[in-house]
Short mmCIF file of C-alpha atoms in Angstrom, two decimals:
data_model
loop_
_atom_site.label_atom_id
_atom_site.label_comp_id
_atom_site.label_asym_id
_atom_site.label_seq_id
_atom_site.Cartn_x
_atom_site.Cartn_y
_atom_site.Cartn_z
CA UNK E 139 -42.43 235.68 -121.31
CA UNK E 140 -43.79 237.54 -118.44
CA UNK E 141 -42.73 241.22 -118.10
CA UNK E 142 -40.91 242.53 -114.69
CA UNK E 143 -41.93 245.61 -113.43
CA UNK E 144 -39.86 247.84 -110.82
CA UNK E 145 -42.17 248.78 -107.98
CA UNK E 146 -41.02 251.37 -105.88
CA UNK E 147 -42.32 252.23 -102.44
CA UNK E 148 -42.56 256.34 -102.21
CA UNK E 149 -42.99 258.16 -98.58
CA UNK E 150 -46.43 259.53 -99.13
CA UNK E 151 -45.48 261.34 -102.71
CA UNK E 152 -45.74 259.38 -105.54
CA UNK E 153 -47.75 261.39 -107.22
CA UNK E 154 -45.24 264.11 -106.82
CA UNK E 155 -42.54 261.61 -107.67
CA UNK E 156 -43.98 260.19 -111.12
CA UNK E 157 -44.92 263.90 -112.78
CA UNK E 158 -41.06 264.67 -112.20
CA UNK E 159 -39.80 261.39 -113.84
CA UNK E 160 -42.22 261.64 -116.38
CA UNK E 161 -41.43 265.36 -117.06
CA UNK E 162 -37.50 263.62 -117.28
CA UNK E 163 -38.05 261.29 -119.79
CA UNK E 164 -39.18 260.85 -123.59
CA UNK E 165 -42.44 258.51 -124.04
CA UNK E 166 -43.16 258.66 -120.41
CA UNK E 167 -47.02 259.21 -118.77
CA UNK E 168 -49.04 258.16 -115.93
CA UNK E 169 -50.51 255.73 -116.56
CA UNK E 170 -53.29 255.94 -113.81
CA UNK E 171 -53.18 257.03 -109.79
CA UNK E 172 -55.61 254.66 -107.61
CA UNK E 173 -57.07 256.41 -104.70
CA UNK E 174 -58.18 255.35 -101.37
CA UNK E 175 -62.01 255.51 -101.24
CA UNK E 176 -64.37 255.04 -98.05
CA UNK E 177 -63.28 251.96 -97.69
CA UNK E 178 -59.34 252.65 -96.44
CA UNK E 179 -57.19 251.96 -95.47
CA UNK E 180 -55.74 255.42 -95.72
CA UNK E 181 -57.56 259.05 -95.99
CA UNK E 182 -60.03 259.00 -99.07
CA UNK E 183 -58.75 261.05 -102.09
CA UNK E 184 -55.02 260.27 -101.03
CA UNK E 185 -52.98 258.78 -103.53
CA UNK E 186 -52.53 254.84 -102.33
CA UNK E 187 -50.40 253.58 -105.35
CA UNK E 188 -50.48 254.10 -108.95
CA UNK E 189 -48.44 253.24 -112.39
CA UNK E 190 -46.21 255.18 -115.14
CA UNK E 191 -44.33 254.51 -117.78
CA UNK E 192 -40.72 255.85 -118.23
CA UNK E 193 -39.10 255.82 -121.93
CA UNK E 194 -41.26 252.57 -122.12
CA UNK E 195 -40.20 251.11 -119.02
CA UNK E 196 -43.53 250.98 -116.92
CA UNK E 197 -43.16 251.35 -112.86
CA UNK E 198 -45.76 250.59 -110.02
CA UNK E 199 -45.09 253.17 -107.54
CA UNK E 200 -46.65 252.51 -103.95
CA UNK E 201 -47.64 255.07 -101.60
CA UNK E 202 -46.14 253.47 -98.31
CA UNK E 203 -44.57 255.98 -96.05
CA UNK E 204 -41.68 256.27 -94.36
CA UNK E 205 -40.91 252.45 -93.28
CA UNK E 206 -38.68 251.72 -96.42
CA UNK E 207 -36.50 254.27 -97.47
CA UNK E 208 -34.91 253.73 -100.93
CA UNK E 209 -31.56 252.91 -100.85
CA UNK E 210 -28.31 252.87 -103.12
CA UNK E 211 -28.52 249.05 -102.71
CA UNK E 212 -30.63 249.43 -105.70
CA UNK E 213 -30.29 251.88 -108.29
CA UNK E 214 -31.15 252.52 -112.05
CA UNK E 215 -28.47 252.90 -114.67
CA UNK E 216 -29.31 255.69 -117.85
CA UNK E 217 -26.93 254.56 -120.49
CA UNK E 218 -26.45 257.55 -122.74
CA UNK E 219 -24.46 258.30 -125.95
CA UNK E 220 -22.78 261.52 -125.62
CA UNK E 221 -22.28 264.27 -122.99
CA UNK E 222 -24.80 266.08 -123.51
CA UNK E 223 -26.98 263.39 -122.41
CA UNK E 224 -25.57 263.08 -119.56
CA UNK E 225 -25.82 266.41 -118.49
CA UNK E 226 -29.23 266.51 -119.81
CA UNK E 227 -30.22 263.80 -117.43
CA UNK E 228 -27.95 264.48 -114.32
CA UNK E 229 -28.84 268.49 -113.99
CA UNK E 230 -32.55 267.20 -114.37
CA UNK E 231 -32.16 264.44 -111.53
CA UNK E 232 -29.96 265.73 -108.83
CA UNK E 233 -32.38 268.90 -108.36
CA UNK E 234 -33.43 269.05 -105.49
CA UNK E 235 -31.31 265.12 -104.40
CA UNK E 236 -27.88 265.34 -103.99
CA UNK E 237 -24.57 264.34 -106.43
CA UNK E 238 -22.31 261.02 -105.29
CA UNK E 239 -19.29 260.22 -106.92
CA UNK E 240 -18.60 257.75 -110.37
CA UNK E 241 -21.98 259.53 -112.18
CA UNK E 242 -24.34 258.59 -109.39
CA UNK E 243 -26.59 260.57 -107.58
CA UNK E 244 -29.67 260.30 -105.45
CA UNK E 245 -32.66 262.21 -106.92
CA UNK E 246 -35.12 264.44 -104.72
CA UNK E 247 -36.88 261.20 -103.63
CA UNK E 248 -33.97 259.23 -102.54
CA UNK E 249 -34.08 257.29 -105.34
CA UNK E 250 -30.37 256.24 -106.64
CA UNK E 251 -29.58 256.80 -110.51
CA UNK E 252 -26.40 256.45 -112.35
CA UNK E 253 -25.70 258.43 -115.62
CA UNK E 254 -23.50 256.82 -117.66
CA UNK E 255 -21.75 257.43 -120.84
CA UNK E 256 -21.45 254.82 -123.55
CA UNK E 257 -17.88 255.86 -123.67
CA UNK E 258 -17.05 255.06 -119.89
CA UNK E 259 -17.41 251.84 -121.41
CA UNK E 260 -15.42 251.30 -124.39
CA UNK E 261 -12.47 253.21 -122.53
CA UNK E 262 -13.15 250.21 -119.47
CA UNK E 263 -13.38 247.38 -122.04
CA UNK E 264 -9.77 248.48 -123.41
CA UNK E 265 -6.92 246.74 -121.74
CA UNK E 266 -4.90 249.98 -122.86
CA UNK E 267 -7.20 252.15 -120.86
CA UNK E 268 -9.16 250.63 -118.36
CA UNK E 269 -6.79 251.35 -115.41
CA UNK E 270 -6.66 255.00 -116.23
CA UNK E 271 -10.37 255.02 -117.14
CA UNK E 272 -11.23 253.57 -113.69
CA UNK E 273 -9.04 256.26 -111.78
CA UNK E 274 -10.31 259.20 -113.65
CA UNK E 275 -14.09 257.85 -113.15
CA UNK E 276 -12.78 257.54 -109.05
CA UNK E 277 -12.43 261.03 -109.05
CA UNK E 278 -15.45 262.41 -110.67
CA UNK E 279 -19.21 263.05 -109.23
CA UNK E 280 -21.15 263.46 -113.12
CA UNK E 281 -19.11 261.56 -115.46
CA UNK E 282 -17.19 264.00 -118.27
CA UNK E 283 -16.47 262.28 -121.20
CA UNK E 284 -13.62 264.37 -122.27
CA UNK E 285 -12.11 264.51 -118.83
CA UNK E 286 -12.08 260.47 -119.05
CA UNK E 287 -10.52 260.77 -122.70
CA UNK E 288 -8.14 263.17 -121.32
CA UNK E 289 -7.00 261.13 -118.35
CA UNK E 290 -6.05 257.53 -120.37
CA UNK E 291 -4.80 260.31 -123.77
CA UNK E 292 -7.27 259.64 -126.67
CA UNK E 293 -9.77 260.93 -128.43
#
């Protein structure tokens, strides 16, 4: 089976853009930065695109400029098992990007994430608390897992 790799399209600073993910995430590197040359299009020495690996997950970033801004249209989801993950990950990629509201925010690049807690799930799965699970996550920027617990009354 072929393998799909994201590509995302940076404004002029990938390089910039894959040391921070890469300084984010476990089992992460770059893999390798091509550079313009003589040849062009752009300025020789400038980064044109390059590729990196997140947790395993490898990316080809592109060098493209300002034509394309990332979007929330597309995103990427960090599943993670308790809250200290989530912190972990969320005080790590809002620096410097801004928070949003039901654990996403947009990172320094513009890049959309959402941090989610494997509990947000079970509670949403459970016809006993999915309605309260939903309002509580309505109201929150990072997700807090024992503010969700709180808010449908278990543990």
């Amino acid at each position: 089976m072929p393998s799909i790799t994201p590509s995302l399209w940076f404004d002029n600073n990938l390089e910039e853009a894959a040391a921070f993910y890469t300084a984010i995430f476990p089992n992460s590197a770059i893999e390798r930065l091509y550079r313009y040359n003589e040849a062009g299009p752009g300025t020789p020495g400038d980064v044109a695109w390059g590729t990196f690996v997140l947790d395993g997950q490898r990316f080809l970033g592109i060098n493209g400029g300002p034509d394309f801004p990332f979007t929330e249209a597309v995103s990427f989801e960090i599943r993670c098992t308790d809250q200290a993950e989530v912190d972990y990950y969320w005080e790590r990629l809002v620096d410097g990007g801004e928070e949003s509201q039901c654990g996403w925010l947009k990172d320094r690049f513009g890049l959309s994430w959402q941090i989610t807690p494997d509990r947000l799930y079970e509670l949403l799965e459970d016809p006993a608390t999915e309605v309260a699970a939903t309002r509580a996550m309505l109201t929150m920027r990072k997700l807090v897992i024992a503010e969700l617990e709180d808010a449908v009354g278990v543990k």
